[in-house]
CSV table of C-alpha atoms in Angstrom, one decimal:
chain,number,residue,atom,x,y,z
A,1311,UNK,CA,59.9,30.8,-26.5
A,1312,UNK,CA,59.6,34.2,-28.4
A,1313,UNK,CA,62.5,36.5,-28.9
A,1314,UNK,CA,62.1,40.4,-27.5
A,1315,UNK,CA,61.2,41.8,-30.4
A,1316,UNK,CA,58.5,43.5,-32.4
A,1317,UNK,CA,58.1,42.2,-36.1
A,1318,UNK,CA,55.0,44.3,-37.4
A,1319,UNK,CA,52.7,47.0,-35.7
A,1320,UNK,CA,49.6,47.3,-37.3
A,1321,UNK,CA,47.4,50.3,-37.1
A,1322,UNK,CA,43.6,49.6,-37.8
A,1323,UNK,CA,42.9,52.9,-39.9
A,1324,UNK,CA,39.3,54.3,-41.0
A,1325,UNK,CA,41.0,55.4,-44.1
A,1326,UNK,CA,44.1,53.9,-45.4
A,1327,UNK,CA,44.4,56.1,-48.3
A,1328,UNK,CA,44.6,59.2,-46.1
A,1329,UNK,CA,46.8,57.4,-43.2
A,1330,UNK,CA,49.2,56.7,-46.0
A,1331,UNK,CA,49.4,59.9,-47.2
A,1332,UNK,CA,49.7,61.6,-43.5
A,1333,UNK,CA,52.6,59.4,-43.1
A,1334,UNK,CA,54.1,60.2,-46.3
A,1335,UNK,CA,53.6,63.7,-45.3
A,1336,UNK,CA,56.0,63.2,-42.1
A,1337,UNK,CA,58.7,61.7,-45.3
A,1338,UNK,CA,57.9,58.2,-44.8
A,1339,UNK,CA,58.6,55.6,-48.0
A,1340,UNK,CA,55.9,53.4,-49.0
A,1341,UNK,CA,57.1,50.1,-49.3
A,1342,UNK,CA,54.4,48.7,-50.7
A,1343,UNK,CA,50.0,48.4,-50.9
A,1344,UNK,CA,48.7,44.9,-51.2
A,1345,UNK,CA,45.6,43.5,-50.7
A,1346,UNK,CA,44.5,46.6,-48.3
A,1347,UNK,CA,47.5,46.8,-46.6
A,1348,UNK,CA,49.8,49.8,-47.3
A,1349,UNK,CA,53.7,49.2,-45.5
A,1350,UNK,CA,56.6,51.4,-44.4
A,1351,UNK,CA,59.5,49.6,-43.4
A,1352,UNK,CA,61.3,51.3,-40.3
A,1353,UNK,CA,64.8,50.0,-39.4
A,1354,UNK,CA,64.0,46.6,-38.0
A,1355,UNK,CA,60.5,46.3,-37.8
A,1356,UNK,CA,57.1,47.4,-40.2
A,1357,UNK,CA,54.1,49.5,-40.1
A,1358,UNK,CA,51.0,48.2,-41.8
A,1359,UNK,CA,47.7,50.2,-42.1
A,1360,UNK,CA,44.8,48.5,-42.8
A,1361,UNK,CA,41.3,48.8,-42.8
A,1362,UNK,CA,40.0,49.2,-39.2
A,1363,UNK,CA,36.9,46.8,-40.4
A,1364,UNK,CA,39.4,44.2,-41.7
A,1365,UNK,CA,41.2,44.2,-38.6
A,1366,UNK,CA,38.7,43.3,-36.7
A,1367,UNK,CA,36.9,40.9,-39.0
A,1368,UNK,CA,40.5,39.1,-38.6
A,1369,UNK,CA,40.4,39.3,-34.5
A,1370,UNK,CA,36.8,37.9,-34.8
A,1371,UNK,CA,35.6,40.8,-33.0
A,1372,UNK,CA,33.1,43.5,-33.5
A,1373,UNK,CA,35.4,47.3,-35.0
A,1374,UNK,CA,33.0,49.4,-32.1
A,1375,UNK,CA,35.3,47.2,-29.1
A,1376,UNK,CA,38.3,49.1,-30.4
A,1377,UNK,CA,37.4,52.5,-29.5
A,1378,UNK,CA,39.2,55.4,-31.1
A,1379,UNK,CA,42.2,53.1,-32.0
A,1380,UNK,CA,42.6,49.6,-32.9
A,1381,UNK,CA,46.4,48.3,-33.3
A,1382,UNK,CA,47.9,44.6,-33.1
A,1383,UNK,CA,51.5,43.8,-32.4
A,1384,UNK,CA,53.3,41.3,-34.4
A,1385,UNK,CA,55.7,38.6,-34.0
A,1386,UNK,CA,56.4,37.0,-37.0
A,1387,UNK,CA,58.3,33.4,-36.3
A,1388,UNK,CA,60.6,31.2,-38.4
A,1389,UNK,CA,58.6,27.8,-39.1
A,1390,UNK,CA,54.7,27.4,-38.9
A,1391,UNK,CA,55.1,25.1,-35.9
A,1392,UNK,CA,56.3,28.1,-33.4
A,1393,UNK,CA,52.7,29.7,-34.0
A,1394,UNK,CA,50.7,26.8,-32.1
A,1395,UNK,CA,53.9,26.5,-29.6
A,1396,UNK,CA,53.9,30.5,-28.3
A,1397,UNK,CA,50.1,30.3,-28.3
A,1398,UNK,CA,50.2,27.2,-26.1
A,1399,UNK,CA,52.4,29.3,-23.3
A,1400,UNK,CA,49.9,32.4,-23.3
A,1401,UNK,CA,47.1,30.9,-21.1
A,1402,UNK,CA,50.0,29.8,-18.3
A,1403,UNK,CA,51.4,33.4,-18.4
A,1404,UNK,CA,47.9,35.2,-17.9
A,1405,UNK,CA,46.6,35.8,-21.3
A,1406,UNK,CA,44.0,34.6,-23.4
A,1407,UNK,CA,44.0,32.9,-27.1
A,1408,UNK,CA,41.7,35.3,-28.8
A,1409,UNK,CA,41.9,33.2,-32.2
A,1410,UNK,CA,43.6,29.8,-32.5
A,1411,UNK,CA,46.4,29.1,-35.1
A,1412,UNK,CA,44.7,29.3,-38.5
A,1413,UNK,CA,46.2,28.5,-42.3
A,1414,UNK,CA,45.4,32.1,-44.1
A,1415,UNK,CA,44.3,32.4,-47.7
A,1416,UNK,CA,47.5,33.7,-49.0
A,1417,UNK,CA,49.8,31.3,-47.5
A,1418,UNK,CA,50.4,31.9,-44.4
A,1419,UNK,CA,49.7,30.8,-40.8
A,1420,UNK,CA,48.5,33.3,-37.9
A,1421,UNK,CA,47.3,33.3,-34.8
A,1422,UNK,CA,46.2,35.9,-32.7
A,1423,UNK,CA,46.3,36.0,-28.6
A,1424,UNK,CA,46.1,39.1,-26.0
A,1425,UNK,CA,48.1,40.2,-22.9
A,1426,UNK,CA,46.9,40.3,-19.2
A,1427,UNK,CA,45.4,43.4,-20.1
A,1428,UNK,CA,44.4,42.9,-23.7
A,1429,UNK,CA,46.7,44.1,-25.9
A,1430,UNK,CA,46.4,42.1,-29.0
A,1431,UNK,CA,49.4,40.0,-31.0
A,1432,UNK,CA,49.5,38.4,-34.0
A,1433,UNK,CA,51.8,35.5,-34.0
A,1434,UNK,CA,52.5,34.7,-37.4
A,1435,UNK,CA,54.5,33.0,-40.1
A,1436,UNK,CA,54.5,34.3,-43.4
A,1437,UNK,CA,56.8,32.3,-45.5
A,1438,UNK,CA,57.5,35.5,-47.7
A,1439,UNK,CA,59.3,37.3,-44.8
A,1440,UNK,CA,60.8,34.9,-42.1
A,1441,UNK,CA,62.6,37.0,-40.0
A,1442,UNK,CA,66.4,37.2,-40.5
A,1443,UNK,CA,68.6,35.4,-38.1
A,1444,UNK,CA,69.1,38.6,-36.1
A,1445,UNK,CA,65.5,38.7,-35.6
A,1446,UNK,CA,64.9,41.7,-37.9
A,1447,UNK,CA,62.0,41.6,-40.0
A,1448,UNK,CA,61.8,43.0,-43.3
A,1449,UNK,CA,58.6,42.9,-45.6
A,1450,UNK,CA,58.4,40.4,-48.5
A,1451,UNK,CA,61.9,39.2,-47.3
């Protein structure tokens, strides 16, 4: 069962170097930039920009089936096991499994799934930022 909450919104950007600096324009911190991702921490939640290319390349679909924006939600989960559980209850509630659950390179586990109407989640667990026990979700812990 997933909790009502939003762990990570991630905006598939053309150019991360000048998304980052638009945002920091507006007075946003930089948390961090690694491994093409650049992150702002809000109060409970994150924003990650990242290459619009990479994003899809990760959704296994082709960047043009975005259209002028391409953004995933995320919900990051406690233990690796909840990944393959919430992905098992989206077909039942009208959605679609657009990637199954999937080890990634640098440690963690994803999988990403989409809405009755397409809106695309990443259900993840990254064992470098479980989500504290009041479901906020902090980056690198």
């Amino acid at each position: 069962m997933m909790e009502q909450r939003v762990s990570l919104i991630t905006l598939g950007v053309e150019d991360p170097a000048r998304a980052a600096a638009f945002y920091e324009a507006l007075g946003w911190r930089r948390v961090e930039t690694e491994d093409q991702i650049t992150v702002f921490q809000l109060l409970s939640q994150v924003i990650g920009l990242y290459p619009k290319a990479k994003l899809a390349e990760d959704l296994g679909v082709d960047a043009s089936s975005f259209g002028p924006a391409a953004m995933t939600l995320g919900y990051n989960v406690r233990a690796k096991k909840e990944v393959a559980a919430i992905c098992a209850l989206v077909p039942g509630a009208g959605g679609r499994v657009l990637k199954e659950p999937h080890d990634i390179f640098w440690g963690g586990h994803s999988a990403f799934v989409a809405d009755p109407d397409g809106h695309a989640w990443e259900i993840s667990w990254n064992p470098f930022s479980p989500p504290r026990e009041d479901g906020t979700f902090h980056w690198n812990g």
